[in-house]
Structures are given as C-alpha cells and as structure tokens.
Tab-separated table of C-alpha atoms in Angstrom:
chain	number	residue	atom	x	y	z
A	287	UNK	CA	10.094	4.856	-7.403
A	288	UNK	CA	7.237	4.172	-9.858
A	289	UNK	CA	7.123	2.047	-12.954
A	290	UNK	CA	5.184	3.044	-16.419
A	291	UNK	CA	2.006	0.560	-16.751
A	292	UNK	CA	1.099	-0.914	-19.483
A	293	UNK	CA	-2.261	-2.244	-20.286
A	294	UNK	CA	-2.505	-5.857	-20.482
A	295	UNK	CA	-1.866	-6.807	-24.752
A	296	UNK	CA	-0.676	-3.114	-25.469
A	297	UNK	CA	3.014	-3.663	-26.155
A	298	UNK	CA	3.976	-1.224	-24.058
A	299	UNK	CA	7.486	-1.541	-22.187
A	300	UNK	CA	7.754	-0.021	-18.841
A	301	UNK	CA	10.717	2.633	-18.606
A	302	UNK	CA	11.579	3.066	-14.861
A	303	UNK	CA	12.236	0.887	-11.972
A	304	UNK	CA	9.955	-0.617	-9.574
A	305	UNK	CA	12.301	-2.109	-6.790
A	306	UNK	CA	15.025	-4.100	-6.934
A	307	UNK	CA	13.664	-7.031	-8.017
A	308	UNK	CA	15.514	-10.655	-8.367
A	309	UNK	CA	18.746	-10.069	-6.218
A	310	UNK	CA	21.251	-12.607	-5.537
A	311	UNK	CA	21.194	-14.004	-1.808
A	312	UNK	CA	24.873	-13.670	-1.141
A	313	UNK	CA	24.568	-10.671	-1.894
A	314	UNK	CA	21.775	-9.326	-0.551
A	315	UNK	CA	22.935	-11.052	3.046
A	316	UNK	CA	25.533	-8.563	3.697
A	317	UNK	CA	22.858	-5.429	3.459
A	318	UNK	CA	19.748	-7.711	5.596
A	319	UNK	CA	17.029	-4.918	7.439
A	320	UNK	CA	15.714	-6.072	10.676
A	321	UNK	CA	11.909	-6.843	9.334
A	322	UNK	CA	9.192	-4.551	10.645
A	323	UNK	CA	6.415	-5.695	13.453
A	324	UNK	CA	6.700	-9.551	13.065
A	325	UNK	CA	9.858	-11.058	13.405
A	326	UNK	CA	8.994	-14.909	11.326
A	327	UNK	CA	11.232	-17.795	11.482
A	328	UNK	CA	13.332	-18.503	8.648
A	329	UNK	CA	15.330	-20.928	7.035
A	330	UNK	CA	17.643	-18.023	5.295
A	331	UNK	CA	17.219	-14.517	7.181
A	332	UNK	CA	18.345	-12.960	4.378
A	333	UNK	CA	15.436	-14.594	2.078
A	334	UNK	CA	12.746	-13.062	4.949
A	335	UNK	CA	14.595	-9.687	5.012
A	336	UNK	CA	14.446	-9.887	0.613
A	337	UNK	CA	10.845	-10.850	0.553
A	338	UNK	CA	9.449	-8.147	3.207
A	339	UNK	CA	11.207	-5.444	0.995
A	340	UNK	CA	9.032	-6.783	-2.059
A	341	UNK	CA	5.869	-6.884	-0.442
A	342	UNK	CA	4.919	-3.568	-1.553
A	343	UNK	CA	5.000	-4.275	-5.276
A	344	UNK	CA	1.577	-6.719	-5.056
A	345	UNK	CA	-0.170	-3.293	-3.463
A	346	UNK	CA	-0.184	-1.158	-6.372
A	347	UNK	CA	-2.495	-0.543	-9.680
A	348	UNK	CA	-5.860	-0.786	-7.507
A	349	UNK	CA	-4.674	-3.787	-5.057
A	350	UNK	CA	-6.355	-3.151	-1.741
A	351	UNK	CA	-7.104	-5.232	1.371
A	352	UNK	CA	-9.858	-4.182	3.633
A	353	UNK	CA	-10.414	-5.408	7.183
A	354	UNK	CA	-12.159	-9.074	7.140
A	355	UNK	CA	-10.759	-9.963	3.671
A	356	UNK	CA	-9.934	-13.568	2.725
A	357	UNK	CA	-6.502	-13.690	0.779
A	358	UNK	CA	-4.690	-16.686	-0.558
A	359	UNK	CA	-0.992	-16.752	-0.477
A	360	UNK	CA	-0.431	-19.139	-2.849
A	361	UNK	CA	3.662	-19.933	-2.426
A	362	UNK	CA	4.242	-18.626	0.718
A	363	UNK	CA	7.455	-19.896	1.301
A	364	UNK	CA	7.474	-19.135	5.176
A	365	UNK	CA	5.037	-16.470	5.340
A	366	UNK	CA	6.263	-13.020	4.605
A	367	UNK	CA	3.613	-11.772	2.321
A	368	UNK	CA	1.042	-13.322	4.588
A	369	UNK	CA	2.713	-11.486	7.725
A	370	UNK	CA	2.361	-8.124	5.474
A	371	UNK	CA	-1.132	-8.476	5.136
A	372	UNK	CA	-1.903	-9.574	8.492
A	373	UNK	CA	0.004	-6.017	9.719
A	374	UNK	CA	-1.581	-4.036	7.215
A	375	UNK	CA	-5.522	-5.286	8.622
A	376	UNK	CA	-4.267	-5.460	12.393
A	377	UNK	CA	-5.041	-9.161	12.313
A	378	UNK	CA	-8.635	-8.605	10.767
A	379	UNK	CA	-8.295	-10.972	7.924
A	380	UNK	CA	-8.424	-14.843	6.672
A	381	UNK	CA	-5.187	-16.133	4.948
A	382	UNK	CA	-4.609	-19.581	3.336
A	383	UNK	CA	-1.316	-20.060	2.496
A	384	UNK	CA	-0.327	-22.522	0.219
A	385	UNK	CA	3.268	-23.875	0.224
A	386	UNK	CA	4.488	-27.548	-1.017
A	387	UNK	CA	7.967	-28.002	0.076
A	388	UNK	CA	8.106	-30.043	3.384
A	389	UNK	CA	11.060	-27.882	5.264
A	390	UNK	CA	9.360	-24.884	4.018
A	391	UNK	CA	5.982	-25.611	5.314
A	392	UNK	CA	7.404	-26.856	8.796
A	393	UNK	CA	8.372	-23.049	9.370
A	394	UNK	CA	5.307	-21.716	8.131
A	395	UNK	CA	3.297	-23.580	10.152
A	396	UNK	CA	5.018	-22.616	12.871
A	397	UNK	CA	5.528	-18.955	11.875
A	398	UNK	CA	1.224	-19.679	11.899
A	399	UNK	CA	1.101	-21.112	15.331
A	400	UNK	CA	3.171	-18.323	16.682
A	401	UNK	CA	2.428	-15.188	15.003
A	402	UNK	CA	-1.115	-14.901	13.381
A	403	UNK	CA	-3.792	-15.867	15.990
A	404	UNK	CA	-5.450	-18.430	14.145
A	405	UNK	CA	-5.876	-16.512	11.633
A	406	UNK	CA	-3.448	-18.487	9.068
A	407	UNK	CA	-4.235	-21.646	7.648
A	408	UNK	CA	-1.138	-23.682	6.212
A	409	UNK	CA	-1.839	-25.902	3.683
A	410	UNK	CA	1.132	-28.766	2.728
A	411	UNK	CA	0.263	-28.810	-1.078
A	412	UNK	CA	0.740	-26.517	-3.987
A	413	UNK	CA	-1.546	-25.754	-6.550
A	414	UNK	CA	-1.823	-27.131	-10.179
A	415	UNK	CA	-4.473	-27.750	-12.620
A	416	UNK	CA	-5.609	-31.301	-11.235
A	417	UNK	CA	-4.934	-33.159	-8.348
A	418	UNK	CA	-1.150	-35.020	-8.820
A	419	UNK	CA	2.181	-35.617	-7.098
A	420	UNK	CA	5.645	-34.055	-8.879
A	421	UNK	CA	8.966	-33.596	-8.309
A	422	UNK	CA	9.936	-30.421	-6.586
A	423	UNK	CA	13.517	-29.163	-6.815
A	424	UNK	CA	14.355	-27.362	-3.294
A	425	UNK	CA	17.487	-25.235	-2.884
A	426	UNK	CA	18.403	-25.088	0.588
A	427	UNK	CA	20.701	-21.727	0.503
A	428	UNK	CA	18.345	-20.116	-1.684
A	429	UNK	CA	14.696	-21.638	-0.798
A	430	UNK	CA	13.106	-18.944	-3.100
A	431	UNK	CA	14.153	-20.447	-6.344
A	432	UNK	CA	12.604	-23.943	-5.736
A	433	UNK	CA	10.101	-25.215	-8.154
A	434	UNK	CA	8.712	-27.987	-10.178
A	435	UNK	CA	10.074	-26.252	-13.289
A	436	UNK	CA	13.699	-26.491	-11.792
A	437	UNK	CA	16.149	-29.334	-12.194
A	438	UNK	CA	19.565	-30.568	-12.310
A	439	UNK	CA	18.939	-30.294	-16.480
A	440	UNK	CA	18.050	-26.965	-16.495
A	441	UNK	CA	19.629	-25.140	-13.406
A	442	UNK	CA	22.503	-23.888	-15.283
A	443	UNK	CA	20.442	-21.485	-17.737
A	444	UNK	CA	18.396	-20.473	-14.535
A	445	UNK	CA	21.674	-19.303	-13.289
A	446	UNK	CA	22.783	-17.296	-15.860
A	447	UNK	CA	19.122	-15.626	-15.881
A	448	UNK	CA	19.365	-14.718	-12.274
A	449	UNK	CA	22.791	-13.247	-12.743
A	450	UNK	CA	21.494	-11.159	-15.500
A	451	UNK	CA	18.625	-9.926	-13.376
A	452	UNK	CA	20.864	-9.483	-10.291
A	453	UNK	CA	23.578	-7.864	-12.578
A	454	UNK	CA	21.183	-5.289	-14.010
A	455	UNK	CA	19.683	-4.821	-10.621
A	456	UNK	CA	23.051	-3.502	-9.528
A	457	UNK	CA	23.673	-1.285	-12.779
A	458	UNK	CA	20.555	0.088	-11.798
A	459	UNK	CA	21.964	0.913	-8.311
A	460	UNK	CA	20.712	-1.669	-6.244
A	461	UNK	CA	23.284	-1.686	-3.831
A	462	UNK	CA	24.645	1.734	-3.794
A	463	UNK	CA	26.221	3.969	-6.211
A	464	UNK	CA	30.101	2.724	-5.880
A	465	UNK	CA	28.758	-0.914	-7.141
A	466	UNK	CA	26.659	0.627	-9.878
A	467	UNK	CA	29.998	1.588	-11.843
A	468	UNK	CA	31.106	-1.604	-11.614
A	469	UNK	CA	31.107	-2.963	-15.975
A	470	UNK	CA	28.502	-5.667	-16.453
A	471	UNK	CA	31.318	-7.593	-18.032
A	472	UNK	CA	32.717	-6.946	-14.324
A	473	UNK	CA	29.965	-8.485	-12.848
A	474	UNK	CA	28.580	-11.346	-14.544
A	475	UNK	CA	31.211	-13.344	-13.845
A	476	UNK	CA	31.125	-12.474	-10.024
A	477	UNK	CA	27.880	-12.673	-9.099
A	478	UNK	CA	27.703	-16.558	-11.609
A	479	UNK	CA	30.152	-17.761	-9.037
A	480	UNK	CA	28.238	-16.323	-6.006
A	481	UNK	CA	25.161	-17.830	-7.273
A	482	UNK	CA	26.376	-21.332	-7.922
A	483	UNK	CA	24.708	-22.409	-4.611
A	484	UNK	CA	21.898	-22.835	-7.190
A	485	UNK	CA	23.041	-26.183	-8.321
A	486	UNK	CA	23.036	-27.378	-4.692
A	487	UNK	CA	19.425	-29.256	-4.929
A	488	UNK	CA	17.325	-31.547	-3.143
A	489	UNK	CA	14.096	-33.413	-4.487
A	490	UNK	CA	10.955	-34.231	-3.031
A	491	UNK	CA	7.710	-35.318	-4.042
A	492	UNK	CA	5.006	-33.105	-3.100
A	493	UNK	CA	1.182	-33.025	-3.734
A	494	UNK	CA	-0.622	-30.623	-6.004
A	495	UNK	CA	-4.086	-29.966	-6.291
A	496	UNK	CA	-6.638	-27.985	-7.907
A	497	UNK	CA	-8.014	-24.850	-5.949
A	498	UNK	CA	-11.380	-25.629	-7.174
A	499	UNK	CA	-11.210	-28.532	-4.129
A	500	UNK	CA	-9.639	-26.691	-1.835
A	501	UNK	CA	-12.255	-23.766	-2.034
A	502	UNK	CA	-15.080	-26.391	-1.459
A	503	UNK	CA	-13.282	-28.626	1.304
A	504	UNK	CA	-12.190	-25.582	3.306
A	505	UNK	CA	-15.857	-23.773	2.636
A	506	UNK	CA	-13.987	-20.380	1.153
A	507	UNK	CA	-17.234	-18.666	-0.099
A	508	UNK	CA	-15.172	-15.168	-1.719
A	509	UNK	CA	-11.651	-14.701	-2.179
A	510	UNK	CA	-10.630	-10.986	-1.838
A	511	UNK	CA	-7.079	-10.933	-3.007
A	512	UNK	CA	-5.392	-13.830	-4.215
A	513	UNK	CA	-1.500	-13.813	-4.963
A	514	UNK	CA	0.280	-15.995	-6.566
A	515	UNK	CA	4.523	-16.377	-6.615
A	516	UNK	CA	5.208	-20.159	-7.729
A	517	UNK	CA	7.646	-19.565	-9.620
A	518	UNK	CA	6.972	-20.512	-13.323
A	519	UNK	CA	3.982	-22.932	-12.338
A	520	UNK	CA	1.396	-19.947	-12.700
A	521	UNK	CA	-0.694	-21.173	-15.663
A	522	UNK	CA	-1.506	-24.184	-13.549
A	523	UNK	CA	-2.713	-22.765	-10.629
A	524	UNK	CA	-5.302	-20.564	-12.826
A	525	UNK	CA	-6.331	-23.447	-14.813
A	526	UNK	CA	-7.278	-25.452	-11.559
A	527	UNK	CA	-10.419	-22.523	-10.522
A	528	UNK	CA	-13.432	-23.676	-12.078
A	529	UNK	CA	-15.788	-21.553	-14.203
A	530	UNK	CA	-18.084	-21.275	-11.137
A	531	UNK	CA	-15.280	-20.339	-8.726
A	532	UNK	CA	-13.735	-17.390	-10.768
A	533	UNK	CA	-17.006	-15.030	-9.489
A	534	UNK	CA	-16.025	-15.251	-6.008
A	535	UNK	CA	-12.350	-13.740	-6.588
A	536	UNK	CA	-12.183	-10.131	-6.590
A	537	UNK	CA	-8.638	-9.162	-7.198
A	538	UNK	CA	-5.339	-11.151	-8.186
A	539	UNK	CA	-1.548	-10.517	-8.065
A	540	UNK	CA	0.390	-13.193	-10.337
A	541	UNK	CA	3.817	-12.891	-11.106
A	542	UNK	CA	4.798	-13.903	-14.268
A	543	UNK	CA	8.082	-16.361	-15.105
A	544	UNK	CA	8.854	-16.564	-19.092
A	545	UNK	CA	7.175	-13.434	-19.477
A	546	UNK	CA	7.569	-13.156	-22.793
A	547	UNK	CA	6.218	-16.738	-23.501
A	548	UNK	CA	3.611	-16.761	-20.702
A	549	UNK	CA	2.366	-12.964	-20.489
A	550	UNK	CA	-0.141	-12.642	-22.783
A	551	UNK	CA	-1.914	-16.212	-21.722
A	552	UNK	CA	-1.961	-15.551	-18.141
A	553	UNK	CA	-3.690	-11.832	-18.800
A	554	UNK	CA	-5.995	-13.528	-21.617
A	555	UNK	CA	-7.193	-16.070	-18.528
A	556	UNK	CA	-7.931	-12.905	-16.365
A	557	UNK	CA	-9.190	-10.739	-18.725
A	558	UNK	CA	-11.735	-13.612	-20.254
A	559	UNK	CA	-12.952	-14.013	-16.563
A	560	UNK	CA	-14.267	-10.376	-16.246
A	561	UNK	CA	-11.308	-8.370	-14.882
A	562	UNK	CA	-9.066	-5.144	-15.720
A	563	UNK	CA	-5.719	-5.954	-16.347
A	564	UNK	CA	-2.516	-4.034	-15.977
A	565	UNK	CA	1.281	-5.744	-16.466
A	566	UNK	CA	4.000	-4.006	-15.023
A	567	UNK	CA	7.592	-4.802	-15.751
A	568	UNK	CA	11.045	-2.700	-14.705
A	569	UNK	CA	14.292	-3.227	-16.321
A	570	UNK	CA	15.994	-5.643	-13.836
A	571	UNK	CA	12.778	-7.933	-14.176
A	572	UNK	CA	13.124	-8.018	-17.910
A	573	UNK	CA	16.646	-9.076	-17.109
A	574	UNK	CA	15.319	-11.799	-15.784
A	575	UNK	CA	12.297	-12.671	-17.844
A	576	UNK	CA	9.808	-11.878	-14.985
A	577	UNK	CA	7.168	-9.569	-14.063
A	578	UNK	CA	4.038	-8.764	-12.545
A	579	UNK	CA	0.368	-8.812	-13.632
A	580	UNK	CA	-2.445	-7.367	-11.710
A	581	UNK	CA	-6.143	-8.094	-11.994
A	582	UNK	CA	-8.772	-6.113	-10.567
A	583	UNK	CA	-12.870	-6.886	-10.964
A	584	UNK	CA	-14.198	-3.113	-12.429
C-alpha cells in the first residue's frame, strides 16, 4: 500500500496507509517474522522483527542507494536499518551508525563484528547540536522508545500517544481483520495496560556530539543517504552539520516526532539547504503525532 504525498508546506493530509507504523511490542511479539538474510542479535526479537518490516518506508519518494554509498544510520538501535542497506548493496557500502545507549550499542557492535565485514562503524554517542552529555531514558522491554525527550515526568502522555497510534493501527487492520472490529473504546484500554512496560525506565548519561566533528575526525568526504530515527531529538542532529558540511549530503530520511510542532522547521532546514522535499504521513502515524520527511538534492 501507498500513501498520498504531500509537498513539504502544502497542507496537504495524506489519505491512505503506508505500513503499520507505531505498534505496541506485546503485541506485535505474538505475530514476530523470521528476518530475511541477516539474522542480528537483539535485545527484544520482536523489536528486530518490527524494525525490518519498516525498513521499506525510508526507500520511497526518490530514496536510492547505489553500490559504494556512504550512509549514516543515525539511531540505530542494534542495526536493522543498517543490515537493510548492507543486503540491498551486497555489502558494497560504508555505514556509520550512531547509537548512544550503552546496552544498545554493546549489540550493535557486535551485530558489526559479526555480520557486516568491516563495513560498519559503531559509534557510542548520539548526535545533537554541540558536543554535551544528557540524560537518556532507556526502556528495557521496549528499547525503541528510549530518548532524551523521555522521562519519568512525561512517560505517561507518551503512553497514551502510543496507544492511540497502536489503537488506530489495528482499526486500520494491522493485525488481521477479526481485531479490526474490535471498538476503539474496546481497545484503548487494552493495549494502555499492555503498554505500561513503558514506565519501566533506566537512566544513563550518554555523550552527544555534533556531526560536523564526527565528519572531520572520521574523514567522511560525501554522505549519500543519511537517516535519522532519534526519536524527538531530530532538530538537534540537523542543527549540529555545519554550513560547509550540508554540500556533501545528497539525500536524507528524518522522521519526524511532534509533527505538528516540528514539521514545518525540520523541512524549512532541508529545503533552505538546497533540497526537494516531500512529507508523508498515514493515519496511524497521525495517531501518534509522527511521520516521515524525505529530502532529495534535484
């Protein structure tokens, strides 16, 4: 299935689904796919099973990868978008993949060791807009929700938007048609107690830094796709590329938390560096006050 694009600033609201977007890991668990070619370590096999079935999205609206690319994966949790693009060149490629969070990096460094040839560099930082240390919520049973922007103060309204998105996901017949007559008024309050695993969380301190540095200390001369997933921190990492780094990225894949705050500022930062922008958002997304915003050099 397809979703209607919208040109970045238009106003235009997408009308069909994408994918299933945000779905909630216990129940998503029951319903895990083996993952195609390679098989990563993970902390949740649910989360890698989730994950590989999203990969797709970031190759639409122009997004290509080309044997010998460079691509940052910038929150790359334990590796799965990395792994996709590594498949999709037959190992012909240069990925540096960013991820914070200590347990998380400790399996993508070894998901690098094992599985990509050398050809995966994982870096223990995030990104941010200068160099700093912060406070990093991590949620064991559900490692894809971590984030600076996540705490015990405002967990509770991050739960009820993940329910929404996970409730309209199923209305939308995420998990089969039997589920998708289920009421809303049904499911909210199901899937709120499934998901209070949320408030489970552990803190660390983590560094951030600017990419700016990182392109110069790890001498990356063009950047050929960069995505970026870091969950409501997005702003930051754009604001760390310096005016005389933006020329050597090509194409970007950002999605968007507090879409309707953080949209049009995120596209404005593209489309002021020279590139064509296209948003695309389905109805379990808006749920959930996500989406996705693509930027490719004309």
């Amino acid at each position: 299935m397809s979703a209607d694009v919208a040109p970045c600033g238009s106003g235009a609201r997408p009308k069909r689904r994408v994918r299933a977007g945000l779905l909630a890991p216990t129940l998503v668990h029951p319903f895990v796919m083996a993952m195609r070619a390679i098989e990563l370590h993970s902390i949740n096999r649910w989360e890698a099973s989730f994950l590989r079935e999203e990969v797709g999205g970031y190759f639409t609206h122009g997004i290509e990868c080309t044997p010998g690319a460079t691509v940052l994966d910038v929150g790359a949790n334990i590796g799965v978008f990395s792994a996709a693009v590594y498949e999709r060149l037959d190992g012909d490629v240069r990925i540096y993949a960013f991820e914070p969070m200590p347990p998380l990096h400790a399996t993508l460094e070894r998901n690098a060791r094992e599985f990509f040839n050398g050809r995966l560099t994982a870096l223990p930082y995030g990104l941010a807009s200068r160099d700093d240390e912060l406070d990093f919520s991590y949620i064991p049973a559900a490692t894809i929700f971590s984030s600076s922007s996540r705490d015990q103060g405002n967990i509770e309204d991050e739960r009820r938007r993940v329910t929404a998105s996970v409730v309209e996901g199923i209305r939308q017949g995420g998990l089969g048609p039997v589920l998708r007559r289920v009421p809303a008024r049904v499911l909210t309050p199901l899937i709120g107690r499934k998901l209070r695993v949320l408030r489970r969380l552990e803190t660390h301190r983590v560094k951030v830094r600017p990419l700016s540095s990182v392109l110069d200390e790890q001498g990356i001369d063009h950047i050929d796709l960069l995505k970026v997933d870091v969950e409501g921190a997005e702003l930051e990492v754009l604001r760390g590329i310096e005016e005389r780094h933006w020329p050597l990225v090509r194409q970007a894949v950002v999605e968007v938390e507090g879409w309707q705050q953080n949209r049009d500022t995120v596209c404005e930062v593209l489309l002021t560096h020279g590139f064509k922008v296209s948003t695309e958002q389905n109805s379990v997304q808006r749920a959930g006050d996500i989406g996705m915003v693509f930027a490719v050099r004309p």
